[in-house]
PDB file of C-alpha atoms in Angstrom:
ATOM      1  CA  UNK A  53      -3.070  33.175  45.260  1.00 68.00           C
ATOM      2  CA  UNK A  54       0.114  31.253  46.709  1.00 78.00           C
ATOM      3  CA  UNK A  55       2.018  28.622  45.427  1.00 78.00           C
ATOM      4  CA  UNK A  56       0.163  26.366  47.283  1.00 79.00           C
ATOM      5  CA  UNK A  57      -3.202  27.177  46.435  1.00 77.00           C
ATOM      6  CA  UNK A  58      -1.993  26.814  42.549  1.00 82.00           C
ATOM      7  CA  UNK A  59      -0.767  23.792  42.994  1.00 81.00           C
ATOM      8  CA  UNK A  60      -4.043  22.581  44.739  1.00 80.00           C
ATOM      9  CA  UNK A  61      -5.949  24.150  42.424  1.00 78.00           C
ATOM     10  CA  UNK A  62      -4.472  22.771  39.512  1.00 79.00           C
ATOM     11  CA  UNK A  63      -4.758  19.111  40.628  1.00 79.00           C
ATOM     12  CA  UNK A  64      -0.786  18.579  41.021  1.00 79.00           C
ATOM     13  CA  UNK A  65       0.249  15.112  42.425  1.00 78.00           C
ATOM     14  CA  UNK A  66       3.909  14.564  41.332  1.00 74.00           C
ATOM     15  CA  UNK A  67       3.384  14.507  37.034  1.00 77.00           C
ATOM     16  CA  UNK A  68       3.779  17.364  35.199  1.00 78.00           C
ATOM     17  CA  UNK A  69       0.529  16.016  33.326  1.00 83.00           C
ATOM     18  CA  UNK A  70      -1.430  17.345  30.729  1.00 81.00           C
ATOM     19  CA  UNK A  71      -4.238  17.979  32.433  1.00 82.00           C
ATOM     20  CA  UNK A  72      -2.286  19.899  34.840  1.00 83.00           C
ATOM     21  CA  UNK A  73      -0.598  21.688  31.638  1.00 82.00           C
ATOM     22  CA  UNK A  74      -4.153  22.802  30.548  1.00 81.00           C
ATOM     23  CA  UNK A  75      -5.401  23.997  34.102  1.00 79.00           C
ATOM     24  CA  UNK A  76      -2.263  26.363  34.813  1.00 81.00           C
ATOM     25  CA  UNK A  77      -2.922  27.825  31.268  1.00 82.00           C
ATOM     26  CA  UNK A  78      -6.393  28.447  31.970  1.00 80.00           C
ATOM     27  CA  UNK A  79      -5.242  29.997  35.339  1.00 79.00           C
ATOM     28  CA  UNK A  80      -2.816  32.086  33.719  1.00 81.00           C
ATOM     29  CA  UNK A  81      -5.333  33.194  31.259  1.00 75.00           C
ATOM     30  CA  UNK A  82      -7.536  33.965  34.102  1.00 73.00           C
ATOM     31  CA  UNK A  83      -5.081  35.898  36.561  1.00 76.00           C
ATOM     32  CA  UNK A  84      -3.517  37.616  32.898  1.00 74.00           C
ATOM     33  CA  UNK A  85      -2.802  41.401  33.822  1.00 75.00           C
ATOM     34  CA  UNK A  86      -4.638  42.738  31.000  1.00 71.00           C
ATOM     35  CA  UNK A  87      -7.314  40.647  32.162  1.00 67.00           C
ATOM     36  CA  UNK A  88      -7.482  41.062  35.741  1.00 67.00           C
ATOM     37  CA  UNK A  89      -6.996  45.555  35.545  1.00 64.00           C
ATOM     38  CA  UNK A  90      -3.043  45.360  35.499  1.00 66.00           C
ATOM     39  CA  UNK A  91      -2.920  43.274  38.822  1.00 71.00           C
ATOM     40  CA  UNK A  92      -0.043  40.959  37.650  1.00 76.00           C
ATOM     41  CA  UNK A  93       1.260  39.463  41.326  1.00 79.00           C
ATOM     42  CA  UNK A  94      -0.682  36.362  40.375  1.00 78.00           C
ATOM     43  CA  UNK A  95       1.021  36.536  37.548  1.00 82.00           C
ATOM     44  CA  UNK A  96       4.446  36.276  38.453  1.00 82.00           C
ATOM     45  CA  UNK A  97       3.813  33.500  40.709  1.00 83.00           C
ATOM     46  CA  UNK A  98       2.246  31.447  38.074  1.00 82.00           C
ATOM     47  CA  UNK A  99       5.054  31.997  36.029  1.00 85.00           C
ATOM     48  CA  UNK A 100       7.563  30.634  39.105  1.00 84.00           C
ATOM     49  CA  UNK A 101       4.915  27.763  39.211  1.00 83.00           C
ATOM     50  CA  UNK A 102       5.465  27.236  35.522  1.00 82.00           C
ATOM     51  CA  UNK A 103       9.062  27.170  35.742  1.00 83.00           C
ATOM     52  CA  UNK A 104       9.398  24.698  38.660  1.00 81.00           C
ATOM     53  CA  UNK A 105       7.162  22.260  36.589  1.00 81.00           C
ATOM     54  CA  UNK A 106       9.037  22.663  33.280  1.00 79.00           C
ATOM     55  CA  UNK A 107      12.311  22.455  35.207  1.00 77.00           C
ATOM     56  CA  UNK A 108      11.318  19.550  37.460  1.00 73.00           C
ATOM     57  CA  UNK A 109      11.924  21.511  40.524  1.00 68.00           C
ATOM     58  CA  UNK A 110       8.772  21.216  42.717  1.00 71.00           C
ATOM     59  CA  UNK A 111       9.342  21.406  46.089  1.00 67.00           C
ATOM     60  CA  UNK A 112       5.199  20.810  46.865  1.00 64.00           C
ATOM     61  CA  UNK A 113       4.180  18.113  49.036  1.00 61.00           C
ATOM     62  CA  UNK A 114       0.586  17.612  49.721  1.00 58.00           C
ATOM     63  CA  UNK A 115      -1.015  17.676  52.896  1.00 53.00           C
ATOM     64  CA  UNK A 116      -2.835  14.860  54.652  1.00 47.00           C
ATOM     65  CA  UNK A 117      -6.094  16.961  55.161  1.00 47.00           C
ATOM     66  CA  UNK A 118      -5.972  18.027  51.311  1.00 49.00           C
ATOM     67  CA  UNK A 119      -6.192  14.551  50.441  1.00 45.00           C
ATOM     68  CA  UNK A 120      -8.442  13.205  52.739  1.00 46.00           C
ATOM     69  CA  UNK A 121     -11.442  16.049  51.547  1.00 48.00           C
ATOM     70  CA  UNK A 122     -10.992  15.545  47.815  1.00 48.00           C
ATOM     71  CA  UNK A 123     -13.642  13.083  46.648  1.00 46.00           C
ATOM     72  CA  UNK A 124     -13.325  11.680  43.269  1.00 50.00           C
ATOM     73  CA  UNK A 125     -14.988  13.512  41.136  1.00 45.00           C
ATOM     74  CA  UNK A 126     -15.166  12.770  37.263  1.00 46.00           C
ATOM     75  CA  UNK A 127     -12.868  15.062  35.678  1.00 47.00           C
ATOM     76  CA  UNK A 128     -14.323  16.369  31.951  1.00 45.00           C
ATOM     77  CA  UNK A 129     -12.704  14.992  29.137  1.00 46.00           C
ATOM     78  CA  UNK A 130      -9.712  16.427  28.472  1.00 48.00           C
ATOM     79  CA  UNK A 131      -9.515  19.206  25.652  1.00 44.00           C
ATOM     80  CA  UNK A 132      -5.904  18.796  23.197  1.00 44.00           C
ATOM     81  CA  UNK A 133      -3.861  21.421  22.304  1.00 42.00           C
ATOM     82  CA  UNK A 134      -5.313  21.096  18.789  1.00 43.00           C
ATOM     83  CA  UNK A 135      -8.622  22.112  20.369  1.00 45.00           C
ATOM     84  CA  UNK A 136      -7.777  24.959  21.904  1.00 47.00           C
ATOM     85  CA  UNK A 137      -5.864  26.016  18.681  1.00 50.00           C
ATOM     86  CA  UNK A 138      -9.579  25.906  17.199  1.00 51.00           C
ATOM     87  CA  UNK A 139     -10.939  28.053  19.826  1.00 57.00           C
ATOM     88  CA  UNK A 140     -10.861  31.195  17.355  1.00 60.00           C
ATOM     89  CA  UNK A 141     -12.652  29.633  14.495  1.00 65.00           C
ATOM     90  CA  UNK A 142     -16.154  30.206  14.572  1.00 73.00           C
ATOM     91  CA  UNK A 143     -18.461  27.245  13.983  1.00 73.00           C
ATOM     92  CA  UNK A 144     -19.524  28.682  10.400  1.00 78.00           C
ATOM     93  CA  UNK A 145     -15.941  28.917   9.438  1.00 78.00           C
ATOM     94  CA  UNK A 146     -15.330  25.082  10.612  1.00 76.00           C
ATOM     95  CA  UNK A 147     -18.334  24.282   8.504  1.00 82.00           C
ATOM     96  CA  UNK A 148     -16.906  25.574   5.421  1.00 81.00           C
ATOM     97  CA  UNK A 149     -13.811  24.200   6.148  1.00 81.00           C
ATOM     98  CA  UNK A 150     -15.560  21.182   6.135  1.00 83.00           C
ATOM     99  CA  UNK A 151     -17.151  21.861   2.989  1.00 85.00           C
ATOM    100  CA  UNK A 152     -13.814  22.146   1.075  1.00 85.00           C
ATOM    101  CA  UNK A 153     -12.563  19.123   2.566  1.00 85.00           C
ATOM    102  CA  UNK A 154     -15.797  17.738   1.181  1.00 86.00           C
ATOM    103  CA  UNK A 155     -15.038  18.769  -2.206  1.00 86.00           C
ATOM    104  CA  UNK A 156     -11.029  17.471  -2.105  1.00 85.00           C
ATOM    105  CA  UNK A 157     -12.481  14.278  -1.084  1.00 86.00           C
ATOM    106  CA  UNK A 158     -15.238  13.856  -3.909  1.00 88.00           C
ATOM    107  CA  UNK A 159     -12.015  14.845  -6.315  1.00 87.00           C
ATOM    108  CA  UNK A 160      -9.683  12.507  -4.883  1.00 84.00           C
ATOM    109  CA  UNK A 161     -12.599   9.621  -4.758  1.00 88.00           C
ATOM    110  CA  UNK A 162     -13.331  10.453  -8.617  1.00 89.00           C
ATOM    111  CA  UNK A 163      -9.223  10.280  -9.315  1.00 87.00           C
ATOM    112  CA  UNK A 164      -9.309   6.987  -7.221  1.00 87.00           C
ATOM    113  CA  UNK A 165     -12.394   5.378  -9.629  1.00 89.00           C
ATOM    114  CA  UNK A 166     -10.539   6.258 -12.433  1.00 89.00           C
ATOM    115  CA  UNK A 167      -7.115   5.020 -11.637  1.00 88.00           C
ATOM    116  CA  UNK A 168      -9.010   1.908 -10.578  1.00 89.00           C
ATOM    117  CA  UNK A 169     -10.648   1.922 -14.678  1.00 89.00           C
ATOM    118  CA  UNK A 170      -7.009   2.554 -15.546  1.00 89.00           C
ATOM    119  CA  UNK A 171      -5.662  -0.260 -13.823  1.00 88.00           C
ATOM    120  CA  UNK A 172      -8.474  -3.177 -14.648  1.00 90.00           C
ATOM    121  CA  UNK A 173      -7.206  -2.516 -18.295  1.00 89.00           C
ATOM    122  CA  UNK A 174      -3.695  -3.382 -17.366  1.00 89.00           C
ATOM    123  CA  UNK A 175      -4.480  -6.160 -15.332  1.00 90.00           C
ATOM    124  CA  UNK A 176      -6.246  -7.596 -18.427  1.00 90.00           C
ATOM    125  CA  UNK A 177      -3.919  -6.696 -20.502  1.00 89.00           C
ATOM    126  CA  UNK A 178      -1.068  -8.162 -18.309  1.00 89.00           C
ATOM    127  CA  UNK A 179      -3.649 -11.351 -18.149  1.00 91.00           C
ATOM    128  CA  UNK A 180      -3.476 -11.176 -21.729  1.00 91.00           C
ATOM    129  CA  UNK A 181      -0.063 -11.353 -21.996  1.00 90.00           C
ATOM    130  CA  UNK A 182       0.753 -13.941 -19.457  1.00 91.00           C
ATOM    131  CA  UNK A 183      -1.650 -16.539 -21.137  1.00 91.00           C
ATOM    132  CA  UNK A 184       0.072 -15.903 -24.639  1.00 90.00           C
ATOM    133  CA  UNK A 185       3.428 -16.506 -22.938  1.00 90.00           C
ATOM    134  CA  UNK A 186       2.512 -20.115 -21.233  1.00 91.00           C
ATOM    135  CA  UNK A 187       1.296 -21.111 -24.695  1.00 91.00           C
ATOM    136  CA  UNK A 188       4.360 -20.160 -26.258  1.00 90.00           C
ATOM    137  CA  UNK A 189       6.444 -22.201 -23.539  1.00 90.00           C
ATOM    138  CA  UNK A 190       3.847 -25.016 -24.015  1.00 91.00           C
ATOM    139  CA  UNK A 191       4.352 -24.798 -28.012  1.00 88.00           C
ATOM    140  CA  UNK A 192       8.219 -24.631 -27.074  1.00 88.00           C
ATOM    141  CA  UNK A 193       7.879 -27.339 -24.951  1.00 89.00           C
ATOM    142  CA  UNK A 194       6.078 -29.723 -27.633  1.00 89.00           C
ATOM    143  CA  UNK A 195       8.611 -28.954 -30.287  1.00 85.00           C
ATOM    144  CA  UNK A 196      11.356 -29.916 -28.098  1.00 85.00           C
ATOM    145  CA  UNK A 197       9.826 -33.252 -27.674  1.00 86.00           C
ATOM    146  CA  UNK A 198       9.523 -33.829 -31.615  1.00 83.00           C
ATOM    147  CA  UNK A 199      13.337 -32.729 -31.998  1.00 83.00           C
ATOM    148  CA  UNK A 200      14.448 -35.067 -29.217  1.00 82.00           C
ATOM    149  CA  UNK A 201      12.235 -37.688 -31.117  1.00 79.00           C
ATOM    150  CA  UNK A 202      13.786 -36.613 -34.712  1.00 76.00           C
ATOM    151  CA  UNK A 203      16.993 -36.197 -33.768  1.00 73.00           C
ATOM    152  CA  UNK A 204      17.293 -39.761 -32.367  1.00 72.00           C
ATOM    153  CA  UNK A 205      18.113 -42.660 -35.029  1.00 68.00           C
ATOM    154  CA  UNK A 206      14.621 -44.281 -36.207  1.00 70.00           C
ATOM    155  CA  UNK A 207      14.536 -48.157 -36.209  1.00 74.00           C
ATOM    156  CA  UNK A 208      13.952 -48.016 -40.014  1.00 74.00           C
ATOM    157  CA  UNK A 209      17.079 -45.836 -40.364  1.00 77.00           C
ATOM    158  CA  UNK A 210      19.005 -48.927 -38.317  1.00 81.00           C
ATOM    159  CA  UNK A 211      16.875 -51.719 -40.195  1.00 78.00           C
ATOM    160  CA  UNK A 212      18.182 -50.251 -43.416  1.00 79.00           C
ATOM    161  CA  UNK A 213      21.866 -49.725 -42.478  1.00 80.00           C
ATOM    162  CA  UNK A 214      21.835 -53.072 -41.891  1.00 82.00           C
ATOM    163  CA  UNK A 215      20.476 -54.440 -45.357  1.00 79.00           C
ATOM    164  CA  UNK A 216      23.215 -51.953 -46.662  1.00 79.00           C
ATOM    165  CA  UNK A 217      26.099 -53.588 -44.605  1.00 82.00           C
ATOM    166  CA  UNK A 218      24.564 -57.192 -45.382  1.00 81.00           C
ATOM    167  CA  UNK A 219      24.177 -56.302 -49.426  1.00 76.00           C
ATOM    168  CA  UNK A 220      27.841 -54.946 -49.657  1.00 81.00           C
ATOM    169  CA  UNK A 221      28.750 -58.278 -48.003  1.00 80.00           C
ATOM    170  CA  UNK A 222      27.212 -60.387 -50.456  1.00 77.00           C
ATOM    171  CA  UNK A 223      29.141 -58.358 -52.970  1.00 76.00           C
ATOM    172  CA  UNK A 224      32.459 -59.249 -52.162  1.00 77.00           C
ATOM    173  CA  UNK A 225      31.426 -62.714 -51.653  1.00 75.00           C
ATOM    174  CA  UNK A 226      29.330 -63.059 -54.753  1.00 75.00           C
ATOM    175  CA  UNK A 227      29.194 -60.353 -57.469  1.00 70.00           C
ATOM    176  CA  UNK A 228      25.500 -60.579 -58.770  1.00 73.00           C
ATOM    177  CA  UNK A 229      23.092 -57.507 -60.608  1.00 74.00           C
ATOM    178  CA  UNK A 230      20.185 -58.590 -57.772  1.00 74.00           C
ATOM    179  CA  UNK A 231      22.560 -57.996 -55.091  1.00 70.00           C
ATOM    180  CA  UNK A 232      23.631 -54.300 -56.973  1.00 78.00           C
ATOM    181  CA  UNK A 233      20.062 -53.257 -57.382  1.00 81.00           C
ATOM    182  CA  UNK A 234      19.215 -54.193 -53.582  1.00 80.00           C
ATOM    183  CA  UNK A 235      22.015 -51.770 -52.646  1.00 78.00           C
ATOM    184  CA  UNK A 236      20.999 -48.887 -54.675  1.00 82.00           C
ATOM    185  CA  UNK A 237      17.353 -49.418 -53.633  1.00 82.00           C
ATOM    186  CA  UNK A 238      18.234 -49.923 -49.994  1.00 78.00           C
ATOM    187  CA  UNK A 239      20.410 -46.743 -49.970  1.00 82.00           C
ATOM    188  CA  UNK A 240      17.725 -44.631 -51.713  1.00 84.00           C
ATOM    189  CA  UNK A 241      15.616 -45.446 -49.425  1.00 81.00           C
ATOM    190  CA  UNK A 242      17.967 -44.439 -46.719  1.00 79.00           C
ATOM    191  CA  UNK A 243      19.309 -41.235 -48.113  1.00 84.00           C
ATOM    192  CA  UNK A 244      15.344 -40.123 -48.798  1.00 84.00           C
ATOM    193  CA  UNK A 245      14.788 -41.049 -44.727  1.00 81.00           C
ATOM    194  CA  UNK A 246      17.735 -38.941 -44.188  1.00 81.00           C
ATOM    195  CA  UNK A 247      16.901 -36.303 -45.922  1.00 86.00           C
ATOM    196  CA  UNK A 248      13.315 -35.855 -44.766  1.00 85.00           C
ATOM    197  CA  UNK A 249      14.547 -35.606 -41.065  1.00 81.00           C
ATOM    198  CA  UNK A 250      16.899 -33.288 -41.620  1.00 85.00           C
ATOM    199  CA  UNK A 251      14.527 -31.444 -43.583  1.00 88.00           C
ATOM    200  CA  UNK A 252      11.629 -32.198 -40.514  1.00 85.00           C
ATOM    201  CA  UNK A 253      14.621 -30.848 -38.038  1.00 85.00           C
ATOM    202  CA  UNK A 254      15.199 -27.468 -39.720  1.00 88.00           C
ATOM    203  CA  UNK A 255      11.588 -26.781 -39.248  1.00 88.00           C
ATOM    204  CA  UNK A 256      11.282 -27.320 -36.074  1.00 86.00           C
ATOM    205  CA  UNK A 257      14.725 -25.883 -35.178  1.00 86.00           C
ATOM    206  CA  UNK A 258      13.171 -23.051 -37.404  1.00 88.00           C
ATOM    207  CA  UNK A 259       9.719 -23.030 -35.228  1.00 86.00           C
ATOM    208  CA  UNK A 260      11.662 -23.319 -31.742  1.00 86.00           C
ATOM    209  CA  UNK A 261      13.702 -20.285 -32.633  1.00 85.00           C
ATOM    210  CA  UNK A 262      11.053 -18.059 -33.788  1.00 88.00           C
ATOM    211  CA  UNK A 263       9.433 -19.238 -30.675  1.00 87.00           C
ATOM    212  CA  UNK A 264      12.837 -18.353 -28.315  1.00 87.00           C
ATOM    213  CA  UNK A 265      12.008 -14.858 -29.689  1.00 87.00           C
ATOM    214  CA  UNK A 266       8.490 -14.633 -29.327  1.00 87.00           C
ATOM    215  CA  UNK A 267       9.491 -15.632 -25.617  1.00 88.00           C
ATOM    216  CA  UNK A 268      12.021 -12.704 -25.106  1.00 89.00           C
ATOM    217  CA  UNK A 269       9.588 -10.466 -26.555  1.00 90.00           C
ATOM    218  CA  UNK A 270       6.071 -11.166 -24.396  1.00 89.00           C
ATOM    219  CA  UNK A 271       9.076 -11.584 -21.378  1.00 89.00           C
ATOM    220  CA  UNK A 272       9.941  -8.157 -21.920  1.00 90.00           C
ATOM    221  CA  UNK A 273       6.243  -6.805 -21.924  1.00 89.00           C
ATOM    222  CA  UNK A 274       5.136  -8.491 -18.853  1.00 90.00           C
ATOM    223  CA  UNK A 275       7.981  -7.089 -17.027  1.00 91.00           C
ATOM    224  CA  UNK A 276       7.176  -3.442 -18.618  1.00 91.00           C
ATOM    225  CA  UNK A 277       2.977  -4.349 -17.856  1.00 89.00           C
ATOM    226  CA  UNK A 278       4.085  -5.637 -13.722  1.00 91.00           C
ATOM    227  CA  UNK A 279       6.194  -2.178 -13.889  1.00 92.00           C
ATOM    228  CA  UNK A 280       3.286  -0.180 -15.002  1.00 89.00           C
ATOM    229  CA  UNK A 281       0.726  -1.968 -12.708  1.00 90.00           C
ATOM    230  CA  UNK A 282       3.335  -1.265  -9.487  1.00 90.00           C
ATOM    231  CA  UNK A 283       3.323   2.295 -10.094  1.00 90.00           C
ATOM    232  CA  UNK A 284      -0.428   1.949 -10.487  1.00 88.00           C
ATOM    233  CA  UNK A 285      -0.681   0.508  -7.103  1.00 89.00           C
ATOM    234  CA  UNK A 286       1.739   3.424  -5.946  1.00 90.00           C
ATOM    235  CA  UNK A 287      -0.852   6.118  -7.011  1.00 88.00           C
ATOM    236  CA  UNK A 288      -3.502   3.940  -5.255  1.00 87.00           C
ATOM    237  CA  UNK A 289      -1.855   3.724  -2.125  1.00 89.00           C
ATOM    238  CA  UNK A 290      -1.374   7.611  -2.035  1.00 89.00           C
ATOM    239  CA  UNK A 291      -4.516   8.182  -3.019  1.00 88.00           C
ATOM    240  CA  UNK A 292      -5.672   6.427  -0.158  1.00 87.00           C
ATOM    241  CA  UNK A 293      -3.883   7.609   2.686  1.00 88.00           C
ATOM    242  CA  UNK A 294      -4.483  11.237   1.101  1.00 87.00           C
ATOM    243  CA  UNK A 295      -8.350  10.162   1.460  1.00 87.00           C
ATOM    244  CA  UNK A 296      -8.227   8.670   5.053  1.00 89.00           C
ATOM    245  CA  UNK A 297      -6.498  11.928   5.749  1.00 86.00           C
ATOM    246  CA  UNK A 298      -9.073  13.951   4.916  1.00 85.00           C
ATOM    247  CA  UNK A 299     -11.640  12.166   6.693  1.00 86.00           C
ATOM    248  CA  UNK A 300      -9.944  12.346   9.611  1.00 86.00           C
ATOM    249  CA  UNK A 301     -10.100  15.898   9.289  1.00 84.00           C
ATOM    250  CA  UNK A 302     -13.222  15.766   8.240  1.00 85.00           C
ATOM    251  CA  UNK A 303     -13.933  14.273  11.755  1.00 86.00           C
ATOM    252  CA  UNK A 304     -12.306  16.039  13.556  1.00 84.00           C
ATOM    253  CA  UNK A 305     -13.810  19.547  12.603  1.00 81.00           C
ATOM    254  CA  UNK A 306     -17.599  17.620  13.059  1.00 84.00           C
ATOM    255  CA  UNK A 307     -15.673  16.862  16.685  1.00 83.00           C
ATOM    256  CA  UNK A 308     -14.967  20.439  17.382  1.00 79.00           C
ATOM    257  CA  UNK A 309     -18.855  21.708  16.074  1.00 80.00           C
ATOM    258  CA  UNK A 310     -20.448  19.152  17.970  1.00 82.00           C
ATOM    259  CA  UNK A 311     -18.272  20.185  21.150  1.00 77.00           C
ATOM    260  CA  UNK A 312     -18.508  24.001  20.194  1.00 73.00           C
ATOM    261  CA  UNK A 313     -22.283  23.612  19.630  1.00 77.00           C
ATOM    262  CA  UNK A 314     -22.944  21.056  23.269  1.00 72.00           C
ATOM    263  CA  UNK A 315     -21.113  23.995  24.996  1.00 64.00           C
ATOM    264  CA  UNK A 316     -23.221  26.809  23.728  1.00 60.00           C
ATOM    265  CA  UNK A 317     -26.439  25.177  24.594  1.00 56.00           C
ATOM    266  CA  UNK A 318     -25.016  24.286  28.033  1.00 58.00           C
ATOM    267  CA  UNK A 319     -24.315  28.039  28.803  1.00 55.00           C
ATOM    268  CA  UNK A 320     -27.350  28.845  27.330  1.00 54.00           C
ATOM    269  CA  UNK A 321     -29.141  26.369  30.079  1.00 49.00           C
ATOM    270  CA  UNK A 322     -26.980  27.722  32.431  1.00 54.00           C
ATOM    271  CA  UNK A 323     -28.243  31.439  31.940  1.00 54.00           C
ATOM    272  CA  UNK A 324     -32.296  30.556  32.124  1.00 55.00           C
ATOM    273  CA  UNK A 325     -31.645  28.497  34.861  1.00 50.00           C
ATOM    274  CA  UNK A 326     -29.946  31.162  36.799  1.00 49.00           C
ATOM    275  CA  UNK A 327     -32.633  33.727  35.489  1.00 43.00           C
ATOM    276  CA  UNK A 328     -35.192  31.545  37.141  1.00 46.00           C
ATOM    277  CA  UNK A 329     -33.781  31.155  40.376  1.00 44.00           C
ATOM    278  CA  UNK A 330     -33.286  35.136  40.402  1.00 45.00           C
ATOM    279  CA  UNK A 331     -36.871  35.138  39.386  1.00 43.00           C
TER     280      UNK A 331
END
């Protein structure tokens, strides 16, 4: 064969494509000197034509008349490199392939259901957590409100200031036993007020901080429970793309039998069909 002839044969318009790739490796495979009795002029010139492809240095032109007889024709699907790496695998050792694949998956799917068990106990446990912590900042939140409220003056407190002031008055205007027993009354009255808010404030100042920790601590677990949930998700999300992965493999080996197995039954048409004409 010449140069030309490759070049026609292979389909070559200008791209270095890879359908072109695939045809001058067939060719080569073809015109291979231990194939073709040691003959290996083909050979060499397939090789130039290799080169001049690889290195961009095609000098080809097609003709006018080339062109003008080609008819489209559809052109088979084209076959990947993968393919052809699959060539030497039988079809029973693709189907056990498959098989194994078959059994990673049904592991990985059972590690999957599990994680997924795993993690709907954290989730409610994290849902646990979160609900005790907005009712401690709601209990927080209402004891607040009653210190504000106790911490503030009452209007008795003022009323009975006032009967204080106005009794110690009358004293230094008029020295009299009712005026004396007003006072003391008044005032223990006052001091007893007194003393039950401050004694109502160091509870709640008690409660809030008791609360301030019990808000630290379910703080501190929900960050530790969102941690532990995130790495859950982690897992999942590997998990997953290691499944997808294997059923894309998974497809792709029921690609190559179904190809492997259309082409033996179209040879095997081929052959009775020729038989019968012969016939």
């Amino acid at each position: 064969m010449t140069k030309e002839e490759i070049y026609e044969a292979i389909g070559y318009t200008g791209k270095y494509t890879k359908e072109v790739k695939r045809k001058l490796r067939l060719l080569m495979k073809r015109f291979h000197p231990d194939v073709n009795a040691g003959d290996d002029s083909t050979m060499k010139i397939l090789v130039e034509v290799k080169n001049e492809l690889t290195h961009n240095k095609v000098s080809y032109t097609r003709s006018k008349k080339t062109v003008e007889k080609e008819t489209p024709i559809k052109q088979p699907p084209q076959e990947s490199e993968e393919t052809d790496d699959f060539q030497r695998f039988s079809v029973g050792d693709l189907t056990k392939k498959i098989q194994e694949l078959l059994k990673k998956l049904d592991a990985f799917t059972q590690n999957l259901f599990a994680l997924y068990k795993r993690l709907s106990k954290e989730e409610s446990k994290r849902v646990e957590l979160d609900r005790a912590y907005r009712e401690n900042m709601d209990a927080m939140q209402i004891f607040k409100e009653q210190l504000y409220r106790v911490v503030h003056i009452s209007k008795w407190e003022i009323f009975l200031l006032i009967l204080i002031v106005c009794n110690i008055g009358m004293l230094f205007l008029r020295f009299h036993l009712a005026f004396i027993l007003s006072l003391f009354f008044f005032a223990f009255i006052y001091i007893v007020i007194v003393l039950s808010r401050n004694l109502k404030l160091n509870k709640i100042q008690d409660a809030l901080y008791t609360l301030e920790i019990d808000e630290l601590i379910l703080k501190k677990q929900l960050d530790q429970q969102n941690q532990v949930i995130k790495e859950f998700h982690v897992k999942e999300g590997s998990i997953k793309r290691a499944l997808q992965k294997l059923k894309d493999d998974i497809t792709f080996y029921n690609h190559i039998i179904a190809k492997r197995t259309n082409k033996t039954k179209t040879q095997e048409y081929e052959r009775t069909t020729s038989y019968t004409k012969r016939k």
